[in-house]
Amino acid sequence: MLVRCLYASRPTPSIQGAALDKILEQSRKNNPALGITGLLCVSDNLFIQVIEGGRDEVCELFNAIVRDDRHQQVRILSYEEITERRFGGWTMGQVSIAKLNPSLLLKYFKRVELDPFDCSGQATMSLLGELVATASILNRGD
């Protein structure tokens, strides 16, 4: 059974540059063997991540993220059983939130601010879906 988990968290101050690159490198190395695909959106004070795969693998990975001291305020925005992957081509794609078009944010959020803690998981997932469709700002990582 496949599932998709969308969550948001706040990075600790130590997560910058090389530390973020290390997280992505580890994800891209370990995820294929686990059957995990997904997308990570990052900014100075926000992570939004979608992880897809088998139920056990996604749950174990999410539990590891919750225990990881590099994350604070980890919140599930959406968790669902799926019939197909939306991010099957990404071992872990990356989006820089700083590159988002303000009009795209207004399409899904009440202000020109990406705040997944103050909106529906569906709105956040719709934004990510649109980003994938316009993959020009994605770093696919495969």
C-alpha positions as semicolon CSV with decimal commas, in nm:
position;residue;x (nm);y (nm);z (nm)
1;M;0,000;0,000;0,000
2;L;0,127;0,344;-0,094
3;V;0,083;0,653;0,123
4;R;0,169;1,020;0,101
5;C;0,264;1,228;0,405
6;L;0,288;1,606;0,389
7;Y;0,442;1,780;0,687
8;A;0,593;2,115;0,784
9;S;0,858;2,195;1,040
10;R;1,088;2,472;1,150
11;P;1,459;2,408;1,107
12;T;1,691;2,470;1,397
13;P;1,936;2,756;1,343
14;S;2,213;2,507;1,263
15;I;2,042;2,402;0,939
16;Q;2,200;2,611;0,668
17;G;2,409;2,559;0,358
18;A;2,622;2,251;0,412
19;A;2,388;2,099;0,674
20;L;2,092;2,123;0,436
21;D;2,300;1,979;0,153
22;K;2,389;1,685;0,380
23;I;2,020;1,617;0,453
24;L;1,942;1,616;0,081
25;E;2,244;1,399;0,002
26;Q;2,140;1,144;0,268
27;S;1,782;1,143;0,141
28;R;1,885;1,093;-0,219
29;K;2,120;0,811;-0,117
30;N;1,886;0,625;0,123
31;N;1,540;0,684;-0,024
32;P;1,565;0,465;-0,338
33;A;1,637;0,151;-0,134
34;L;1,335;0,231;0,085
35;G;1,108;0,308;-0,210
36;I;1,066;0,667;-0,086
37;T;1,005;0,957;-0,324
38;G;0,916;1,316;-0,250
39;L;0,979;1,684;-0,253
40;L;1,138;1,921;-0,001
41;C;1,068;2,296;0,006
42;V;1,311;2,500;0,213
43;S;1,361;2,851;0,339
44;D;1,552;3,002;0,628
45;N;1,272;2,922;0,872
46;L;1,057;2,655;0,708
47;F;1,062;2,300;0,574
48;I;0,768;2,158;0,384
49;Q;0,814;1,801;0,273
50;V;0,610;1,538;0,093
51;I;0,720;1,179;0,133
52;E;0,562;0,892;-0,060
53;G;0,613;0,521;-0,039
54;G;0,501;0,214;0,150
55;R;0,309;0,280;0,472
56;D;0,573;0,132;0,702
57;E;0,861;0,308;0,529
58;V;0,689;0,648;0,527
59;C;0,583;0,615;0,890
60;E;0,933;0,513;1,000
61;L;1,089;0,800;0,808
62;F;0,840;1,051;0,950
63;N;0,905;0,921;1,303
64;A;1,281;0,966;1,246
65;I;1,218;1,324;1,131
66;V;1,014;1,397;1,445
67;R;1,302;1,267;1,660
68;D;1,565;1,459;1,458
69;D;1,683;1,758;1,662
70;R;1,736;1,958;1,342
71;H;1,354;1,991;1,319
72;Q;1,121;2,184;1,551
73;Q;0,741;2,214;1,548
74;V;0,693;1,915;1,317
75;R;0,328;1,906;1,208
76;I;0,145;1,664;0,979
77;L;-0,051;1,862;0,721
78;S;-0,189;1,564;0,532
79;Y;-0,158;1,186;0,536
80;E;-0,340;0,970;0,285
81;E;-0,345;0,637;0,110
82;I;-0,273;0,684;-0,261
83;T;-0,313;0,476;-0,574
84;E;-0,015;0,634;-0,750
85;R;0,281;0,855;-0,671
86;R;0,280;1,221;-0,758
87;F;0,657;1,255;-0,705
88;G;0,769;0,920;-0,846
89;G;1,048;1,077;-1,051
90;W;1,217;1,234;-0,748
91;T;1,432;1,057;-0,491
92;M;1,401;1,395;-0,317
93;G;1,335;1,706;-0,523
94;Q;1,409;2,045;-0,375
95;V;1,238;2,383;-0,410
96;S;1,376;2,710;-0,282
97;I;1,082;2,895;-0,128
98;A;1,259;3,225;-0,196
99;K;1,202;3,168;-0,571
100;L;0,823;3,134;-0,545
101;N;0,614;3,381;-0,741
102;P;0,406;3,600;-0,504
103;S;0,096;3,562;-0,724
104;L;0,124;3,184;-0,691
105;L;0,125;3,217;-0,313
106;L;-0,185;3,438;-0,324
107;K;-0,361;3,174;-0,530
108;Y;-0,347;2,930;-0,237
109;F;-0,289;3,139;0,078
110;K;-0,449;3,443;0,238
111;R;-0,129;3,650;0,219
112;V;0,186;3,655;0,007
113;E;0,347;3,431;0,263
114;L;0,393;3,058;0,264
115;D;0,261;2,955;0,603
116;P;0,155;2,590;0,602
117;F;0,084;2,613;0,975
118;D;-0,207;2,852;0,902
119;C;-0,376;2,690;0,603
120;S;-0,512;2,359;0,488
121;G;-0,287;2,074;0,387
122;Q;-0,486;2,061;0,064
123;A;-0,382;2,419;-0,025
124;T;-0,017;2,337;0,043
125;M;-0,038;2,017;-0,163
126;S;-0,202;2,210;-0,450
127;L;0,085;2,458;-0,446
128;L;0,339;2,174;-0,456
129;G;0,149;2,011;-0,741
130;E;0,168;2,332;-0,939
131;L;0,539;2,361;-0,868
132;V;0,593;2,010;-1,001
133;A;0,390;2,093;-1,312
134;T;0,612;2,396;-1,376
135;A;0,929;2,213;-1,270
136;S;1,151;2,508;-1,365
137;I;1,243;2,590;-1,002
138;L;1,294;2,232;-0,892
139;N;1,624;2,065;-0,820
140;R;1,523;1,707;-0,893
141;G;1,817;1,535;-0,732
142;D;1,808;1,218;-0,940
